[in-house]
CSV table of C-alpha atoms and ligand atoms in Angstrom, one decimal:
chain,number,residue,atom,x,y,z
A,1,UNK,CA,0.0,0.0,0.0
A,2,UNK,CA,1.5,3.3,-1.0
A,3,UNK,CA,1.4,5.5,1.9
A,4,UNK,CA,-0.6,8.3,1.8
A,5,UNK,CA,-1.2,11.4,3.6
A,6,UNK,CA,-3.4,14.3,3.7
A,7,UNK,CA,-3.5,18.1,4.8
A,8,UNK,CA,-7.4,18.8,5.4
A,9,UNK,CA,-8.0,22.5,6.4
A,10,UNK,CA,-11.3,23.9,6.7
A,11,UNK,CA,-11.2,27.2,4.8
A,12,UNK,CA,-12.4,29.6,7.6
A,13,UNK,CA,-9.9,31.7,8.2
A,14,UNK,CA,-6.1,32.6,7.7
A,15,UNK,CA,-3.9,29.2,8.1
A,16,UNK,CA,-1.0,30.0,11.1
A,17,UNK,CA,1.9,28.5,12.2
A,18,UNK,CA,0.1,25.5,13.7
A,19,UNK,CA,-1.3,24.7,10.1
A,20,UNK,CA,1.8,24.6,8.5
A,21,UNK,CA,3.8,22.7,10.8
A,22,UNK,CA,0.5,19.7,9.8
A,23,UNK,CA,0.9,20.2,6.1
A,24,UNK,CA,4.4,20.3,5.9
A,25,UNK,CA,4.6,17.2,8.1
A,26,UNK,CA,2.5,15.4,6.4
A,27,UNK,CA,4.1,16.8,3.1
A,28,UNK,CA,7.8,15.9,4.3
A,29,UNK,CA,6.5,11.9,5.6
A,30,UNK,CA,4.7,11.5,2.2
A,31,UNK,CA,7.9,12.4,0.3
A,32,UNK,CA,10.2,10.5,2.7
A,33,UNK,CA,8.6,7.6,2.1
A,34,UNK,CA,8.0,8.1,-1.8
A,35,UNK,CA,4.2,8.2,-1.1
A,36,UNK,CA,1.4,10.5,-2.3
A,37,UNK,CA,0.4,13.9,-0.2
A,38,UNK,CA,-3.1,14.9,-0.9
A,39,UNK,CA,-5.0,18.1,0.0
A,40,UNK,CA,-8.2,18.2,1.2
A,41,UNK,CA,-10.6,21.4,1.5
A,42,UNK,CA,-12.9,20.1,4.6
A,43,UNK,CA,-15.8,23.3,3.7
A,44,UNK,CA,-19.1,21.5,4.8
A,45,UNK,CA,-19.7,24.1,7.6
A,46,UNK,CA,-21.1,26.1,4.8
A,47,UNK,CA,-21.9,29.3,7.5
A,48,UNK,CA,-18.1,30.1,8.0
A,49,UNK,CA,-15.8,28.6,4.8
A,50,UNK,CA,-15.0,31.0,2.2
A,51,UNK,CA,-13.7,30.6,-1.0
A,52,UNK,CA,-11.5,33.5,-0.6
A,53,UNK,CA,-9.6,31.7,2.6
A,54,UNK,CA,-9.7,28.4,0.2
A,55,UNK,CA,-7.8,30.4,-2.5
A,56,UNK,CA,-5.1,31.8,0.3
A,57,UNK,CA,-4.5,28.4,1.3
A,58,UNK,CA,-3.8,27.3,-2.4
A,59,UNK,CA,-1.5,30.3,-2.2
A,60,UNK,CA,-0.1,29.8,1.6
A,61,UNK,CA,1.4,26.5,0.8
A,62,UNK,CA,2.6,27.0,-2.5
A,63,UNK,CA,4.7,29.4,-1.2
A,64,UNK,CA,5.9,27.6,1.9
A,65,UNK,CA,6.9,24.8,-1.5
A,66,UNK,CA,4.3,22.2,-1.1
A,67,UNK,CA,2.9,20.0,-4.0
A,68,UNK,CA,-0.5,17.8,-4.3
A,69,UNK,CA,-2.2,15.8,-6.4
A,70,UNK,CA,-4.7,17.6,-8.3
A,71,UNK,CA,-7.9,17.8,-8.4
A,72,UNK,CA,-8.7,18.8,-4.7
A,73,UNK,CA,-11.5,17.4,-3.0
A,74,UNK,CA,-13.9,20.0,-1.6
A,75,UNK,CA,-16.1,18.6,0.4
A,76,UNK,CA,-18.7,20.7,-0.5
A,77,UNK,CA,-19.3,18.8,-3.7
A,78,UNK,CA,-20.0,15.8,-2.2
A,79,UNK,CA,-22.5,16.4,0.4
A,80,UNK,CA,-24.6,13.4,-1.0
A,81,UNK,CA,-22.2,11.3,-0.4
A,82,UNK,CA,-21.8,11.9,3.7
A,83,UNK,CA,-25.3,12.1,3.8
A,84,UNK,CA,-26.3,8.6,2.5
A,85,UNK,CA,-23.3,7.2,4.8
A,86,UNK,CA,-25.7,9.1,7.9
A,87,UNK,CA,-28.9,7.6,6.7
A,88,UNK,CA,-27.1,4.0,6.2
A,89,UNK,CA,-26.4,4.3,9.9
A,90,UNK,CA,-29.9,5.6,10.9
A,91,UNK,CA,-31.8,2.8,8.6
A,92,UNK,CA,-29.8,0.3,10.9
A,93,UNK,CA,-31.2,2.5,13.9
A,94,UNK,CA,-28.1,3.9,15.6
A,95,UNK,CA,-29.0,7.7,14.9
A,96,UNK,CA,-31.8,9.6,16.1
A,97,UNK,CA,-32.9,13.4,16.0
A,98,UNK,CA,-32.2,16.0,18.7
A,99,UNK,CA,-33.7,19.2,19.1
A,100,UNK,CA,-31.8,20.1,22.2
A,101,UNK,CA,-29.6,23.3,22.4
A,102,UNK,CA,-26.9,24.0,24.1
A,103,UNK,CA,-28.7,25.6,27.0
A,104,UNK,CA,-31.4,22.8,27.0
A,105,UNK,CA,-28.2,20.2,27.8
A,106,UNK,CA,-26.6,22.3,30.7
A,107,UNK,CA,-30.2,21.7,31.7
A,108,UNK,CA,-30.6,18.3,31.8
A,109,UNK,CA,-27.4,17.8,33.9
A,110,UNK,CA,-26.7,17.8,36.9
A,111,UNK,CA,-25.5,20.7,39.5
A,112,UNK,CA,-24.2,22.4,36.3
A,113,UNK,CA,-21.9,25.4,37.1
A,114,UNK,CA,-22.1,28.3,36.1
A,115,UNK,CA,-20.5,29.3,32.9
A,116,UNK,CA,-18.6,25.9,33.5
A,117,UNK,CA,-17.4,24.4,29.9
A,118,UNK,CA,-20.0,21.6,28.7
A,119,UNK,CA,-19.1,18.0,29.6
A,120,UNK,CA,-18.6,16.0,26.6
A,121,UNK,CA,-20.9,13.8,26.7
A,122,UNK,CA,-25.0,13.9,25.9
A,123,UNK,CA,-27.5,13.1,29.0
A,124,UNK,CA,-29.4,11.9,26.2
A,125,UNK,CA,-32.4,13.5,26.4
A,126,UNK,CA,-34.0,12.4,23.3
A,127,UNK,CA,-32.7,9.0,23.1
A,128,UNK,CA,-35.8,7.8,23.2
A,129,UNK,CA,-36.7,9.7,19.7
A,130,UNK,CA,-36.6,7.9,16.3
A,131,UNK,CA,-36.3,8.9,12.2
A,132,UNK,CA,-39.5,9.5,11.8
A,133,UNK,CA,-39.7,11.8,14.1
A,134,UNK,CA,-37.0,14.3,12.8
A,135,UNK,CA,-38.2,18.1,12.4
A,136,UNK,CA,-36.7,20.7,10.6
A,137,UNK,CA,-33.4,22.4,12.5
A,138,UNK,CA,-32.9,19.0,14.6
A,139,UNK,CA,-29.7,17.5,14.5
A,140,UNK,CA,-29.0,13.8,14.3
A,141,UNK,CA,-27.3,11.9,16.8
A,142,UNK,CA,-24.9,8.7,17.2
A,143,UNK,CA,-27.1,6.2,19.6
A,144,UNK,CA,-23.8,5.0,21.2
A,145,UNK,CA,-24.9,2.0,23.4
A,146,UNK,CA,-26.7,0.8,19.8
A,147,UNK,CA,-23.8,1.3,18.0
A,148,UNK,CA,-21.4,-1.1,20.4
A,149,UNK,CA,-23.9,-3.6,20.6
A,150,UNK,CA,-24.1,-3.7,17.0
A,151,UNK,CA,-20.1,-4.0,17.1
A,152,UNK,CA,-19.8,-6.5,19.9
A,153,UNK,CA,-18.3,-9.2,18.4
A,154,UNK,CA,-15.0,-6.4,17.8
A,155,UNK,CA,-15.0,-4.8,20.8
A,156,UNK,CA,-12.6,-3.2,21.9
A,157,UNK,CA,-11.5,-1.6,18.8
A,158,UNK,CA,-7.7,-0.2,18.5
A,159,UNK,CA,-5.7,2.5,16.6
A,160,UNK,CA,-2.3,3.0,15.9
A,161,UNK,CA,-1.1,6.5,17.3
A,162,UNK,CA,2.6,6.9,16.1
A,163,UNK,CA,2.8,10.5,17.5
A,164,UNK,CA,5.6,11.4,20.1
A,165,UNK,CA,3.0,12.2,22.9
A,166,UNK,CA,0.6,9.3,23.1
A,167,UNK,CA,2.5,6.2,20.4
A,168,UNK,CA,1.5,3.0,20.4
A,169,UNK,CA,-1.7,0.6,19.8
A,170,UNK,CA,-4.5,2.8,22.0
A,171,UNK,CA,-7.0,0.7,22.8
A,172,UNK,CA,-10.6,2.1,22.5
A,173,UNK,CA,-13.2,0.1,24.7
A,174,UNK,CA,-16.8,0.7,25.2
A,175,UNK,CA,-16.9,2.3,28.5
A,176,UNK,CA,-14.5,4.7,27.2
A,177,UNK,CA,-16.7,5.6,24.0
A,178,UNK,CA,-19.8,5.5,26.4
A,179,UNK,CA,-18.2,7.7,29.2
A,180,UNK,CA,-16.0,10.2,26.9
A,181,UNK,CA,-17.6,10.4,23.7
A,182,UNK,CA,-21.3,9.6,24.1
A,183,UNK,CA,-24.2,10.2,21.5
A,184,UNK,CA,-21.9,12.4,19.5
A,185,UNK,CA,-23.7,14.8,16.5
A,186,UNK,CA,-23.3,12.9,13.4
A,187,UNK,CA,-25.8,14.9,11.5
A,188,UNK,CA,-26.2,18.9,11.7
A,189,UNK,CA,-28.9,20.6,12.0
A,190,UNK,CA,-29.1,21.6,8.5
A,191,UNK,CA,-30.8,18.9,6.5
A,192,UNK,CA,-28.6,16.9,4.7
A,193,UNK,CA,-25.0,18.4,6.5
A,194,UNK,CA,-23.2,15.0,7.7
A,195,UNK,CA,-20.8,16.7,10.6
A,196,UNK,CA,-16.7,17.1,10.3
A,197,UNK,CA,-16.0,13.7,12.0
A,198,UNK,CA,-18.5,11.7,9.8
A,199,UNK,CA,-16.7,13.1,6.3
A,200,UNK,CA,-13.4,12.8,7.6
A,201,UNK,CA,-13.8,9.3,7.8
A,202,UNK,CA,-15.5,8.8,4.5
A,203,UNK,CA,-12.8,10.8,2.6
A,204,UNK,CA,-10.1,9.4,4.8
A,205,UNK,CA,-11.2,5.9,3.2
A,206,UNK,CA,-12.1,7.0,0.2
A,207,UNK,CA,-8.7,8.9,-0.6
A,208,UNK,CA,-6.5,5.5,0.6
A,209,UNK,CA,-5.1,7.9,3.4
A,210,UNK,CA,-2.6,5.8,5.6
A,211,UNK,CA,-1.1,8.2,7.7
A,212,UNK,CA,-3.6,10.4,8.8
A,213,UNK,CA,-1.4,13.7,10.5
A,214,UNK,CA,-2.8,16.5,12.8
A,215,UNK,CA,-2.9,18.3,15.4
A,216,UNK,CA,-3.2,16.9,19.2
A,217,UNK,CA,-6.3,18.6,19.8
A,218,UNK,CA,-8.2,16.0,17.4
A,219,UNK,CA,-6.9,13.1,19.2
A,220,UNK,CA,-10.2,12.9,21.5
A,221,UNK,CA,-12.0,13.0,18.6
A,222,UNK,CA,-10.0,9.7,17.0
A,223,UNK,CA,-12.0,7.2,19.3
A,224,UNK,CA,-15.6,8.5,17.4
A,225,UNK,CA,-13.9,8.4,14.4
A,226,UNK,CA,-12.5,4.4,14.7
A,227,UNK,CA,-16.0,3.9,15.8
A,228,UNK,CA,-17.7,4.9,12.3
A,229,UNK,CA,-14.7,3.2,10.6
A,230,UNK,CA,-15.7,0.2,11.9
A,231,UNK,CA,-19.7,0.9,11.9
A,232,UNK,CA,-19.5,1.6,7.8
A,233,UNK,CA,-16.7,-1.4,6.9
A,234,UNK,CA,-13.9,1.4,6.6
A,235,UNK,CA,-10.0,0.6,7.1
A,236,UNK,CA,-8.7,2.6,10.1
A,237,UNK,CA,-5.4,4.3,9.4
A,238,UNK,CA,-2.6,4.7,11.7
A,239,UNK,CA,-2.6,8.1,13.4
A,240,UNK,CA,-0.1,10.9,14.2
A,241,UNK,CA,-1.1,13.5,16.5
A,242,UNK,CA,1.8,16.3,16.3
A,243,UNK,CA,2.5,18.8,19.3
A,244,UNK,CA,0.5,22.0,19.1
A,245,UNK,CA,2.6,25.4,18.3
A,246,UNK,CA,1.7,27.6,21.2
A,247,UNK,CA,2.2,31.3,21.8
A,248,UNK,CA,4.5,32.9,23.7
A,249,UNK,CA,2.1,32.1,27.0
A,250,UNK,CA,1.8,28.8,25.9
A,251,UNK,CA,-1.7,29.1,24.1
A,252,UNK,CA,-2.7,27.0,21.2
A,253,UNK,CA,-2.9,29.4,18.2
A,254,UNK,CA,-6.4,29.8,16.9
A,255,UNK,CA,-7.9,31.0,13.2
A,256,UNK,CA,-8.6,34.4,14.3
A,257,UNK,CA,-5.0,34.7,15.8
A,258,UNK,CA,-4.0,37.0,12.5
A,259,UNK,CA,-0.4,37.7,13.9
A,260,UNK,CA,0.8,34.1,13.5
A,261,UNK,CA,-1.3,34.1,10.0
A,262,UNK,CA,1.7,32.7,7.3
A,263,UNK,CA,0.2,35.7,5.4
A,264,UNK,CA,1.2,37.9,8.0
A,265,UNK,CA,4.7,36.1,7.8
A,266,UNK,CA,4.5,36.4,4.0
A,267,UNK,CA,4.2,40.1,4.0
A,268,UNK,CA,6.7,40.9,6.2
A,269,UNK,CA,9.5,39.5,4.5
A,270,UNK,CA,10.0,36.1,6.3
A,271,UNK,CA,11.1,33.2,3.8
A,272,UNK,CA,9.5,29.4,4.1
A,273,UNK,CA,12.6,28.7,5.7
A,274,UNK,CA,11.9,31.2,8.6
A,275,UNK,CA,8.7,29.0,8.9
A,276,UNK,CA,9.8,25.8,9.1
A,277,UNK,CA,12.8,26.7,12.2
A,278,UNK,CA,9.8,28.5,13.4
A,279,UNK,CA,8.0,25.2,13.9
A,280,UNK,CA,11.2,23.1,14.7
A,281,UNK,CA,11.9,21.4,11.3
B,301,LIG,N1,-10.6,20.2,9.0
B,301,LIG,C1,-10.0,20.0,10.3
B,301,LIG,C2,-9.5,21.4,10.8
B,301,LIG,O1,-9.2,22.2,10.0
B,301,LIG,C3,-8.9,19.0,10.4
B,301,LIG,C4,-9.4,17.7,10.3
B,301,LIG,C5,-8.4,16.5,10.3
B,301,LIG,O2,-7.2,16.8,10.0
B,301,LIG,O3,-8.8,15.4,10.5
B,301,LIG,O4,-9.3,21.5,12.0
């Protein structure tokens, strides 16, 4: 199997130092190991992606030197395709629609605090809903204890994690999808909008990605995603969580932070170069 990795940035916003330190990783293993790097533009959220940040990103990592494998996949064009993967999974009955809101969930749990972060996982609330059922502006959502019983005979299911923080075979079992995951949203609320985890694993597949490289704030988001690998038949990859780049206080660098934008880095006068020491390569 020719190895194969991706760079899949959502085009909301300038790409910063954090960004490039994922493509060109995933650029420089692909190349090391005479294997194939593909781009992917991950634009579903169709309230916040913009063509003109899709076009800066074209223009981003050409400068910093990167080459893929044209055409791009936007995942705009294929909606269809994550959608019929959703209703797959509800025909078998592990999804059902959720009107809840944010507020409505701090509800349902208990002693909330105030202004406290949400716990990850869905009091399940309306569990008890099915298809049918589904009303405009609900989203759908994973029924989790359905989906492990349907995969009992696999339990527990594994990944191999080859970055330097967390490497080697990481074991996902049911109690920890059923205490740190939950009934994740599979489906947005927007009819036919399958959510970022769901198409990632799709196009993961369907692009023959081996090596899927990215930042260490997706890793808790790997378990869900070996889930729905093994739910739809799809080959799990191995998976390489890099370190986060961190400002000066130590805070993971976000879209809107414009000063670490490589545009910003671009425009006043720094070379590729500058941005790979930046990053430690
Ligand atoms: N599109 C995601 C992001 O920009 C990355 C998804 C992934 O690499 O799996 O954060």
């Amino acid at each position: 199997m020719t190895l194969t990795t991706r760079f899949a940035p959502s085009p909301t916003g300038p790409l910063h130092l954090g960004h490039a330190y994922s493509a060109l990783l995933a650029h420089d293993m692909a190349r090391a190991g005479q294997g194939r790097f593909l781009l992917r533009i991950e634009d579903t959220d169709t309230a916040r992606a913009r063509e003109c940040w899709e076009q800066q990103i074209y223009d981003d990592l050409h400068w910093l030197g990167l080459s893929w494998e044209t055409p791009v996949l936007r995942q705009s064009d294929h909606l269809r395709r994550y959608n019929d993967a959703l209703m797959d999974l509800a025909a078998r009955g592990l999804v059902y629609p959720c009107s809840c809101r944010r507020s409505d969930i701090r509800a349902a749990l208990s002693a909330p605090q105030e202004g406290a972060p949400l716990p990850p996982v869905y009091p399940g609330t309306c569990r008890h809903r099915d298809m049918t059922d589904r009303r405009p502006g609900d989203a759908l959502r994973l029924n989790m204890d359905k989906a492990i019983t349907a995969l009992s005979d696999r339990m527990p299911l594994a990944f191999t994690e080859t970055g330097p923080e967390r490497a080697g075979l990481r074991i996902v079992t049911a109690n920890d999808l059923r205490c740190t995951t939950g009934d994740a949203v599979l489906g947005r609320k927007e009819i036919e909008t399958a959510s970022y985890v769901l198409a990632a694993v799709i196009d993961d597949a369907g692009q023959g990605i081996t090596h899927v490289i990215r930042g260490g704030d997706l890793f808790d988001t790997t378990p869900l995603q070996v889930l729905l690998q093994a739910l739809l038949g799809l080959p799990t990859p191995v998976y390489h969580h890099h370190r986060l780049i961190r400002d000066e206080n130590g805070k993971r660098l976000a879209k809107r932070d414009d000063a670490r934008a490589i545009a910003t880095y671009r425009a006043d006068g720094a070379s590729p170069r500058d941005i790979r020491r930046m990053v430690g390569l």
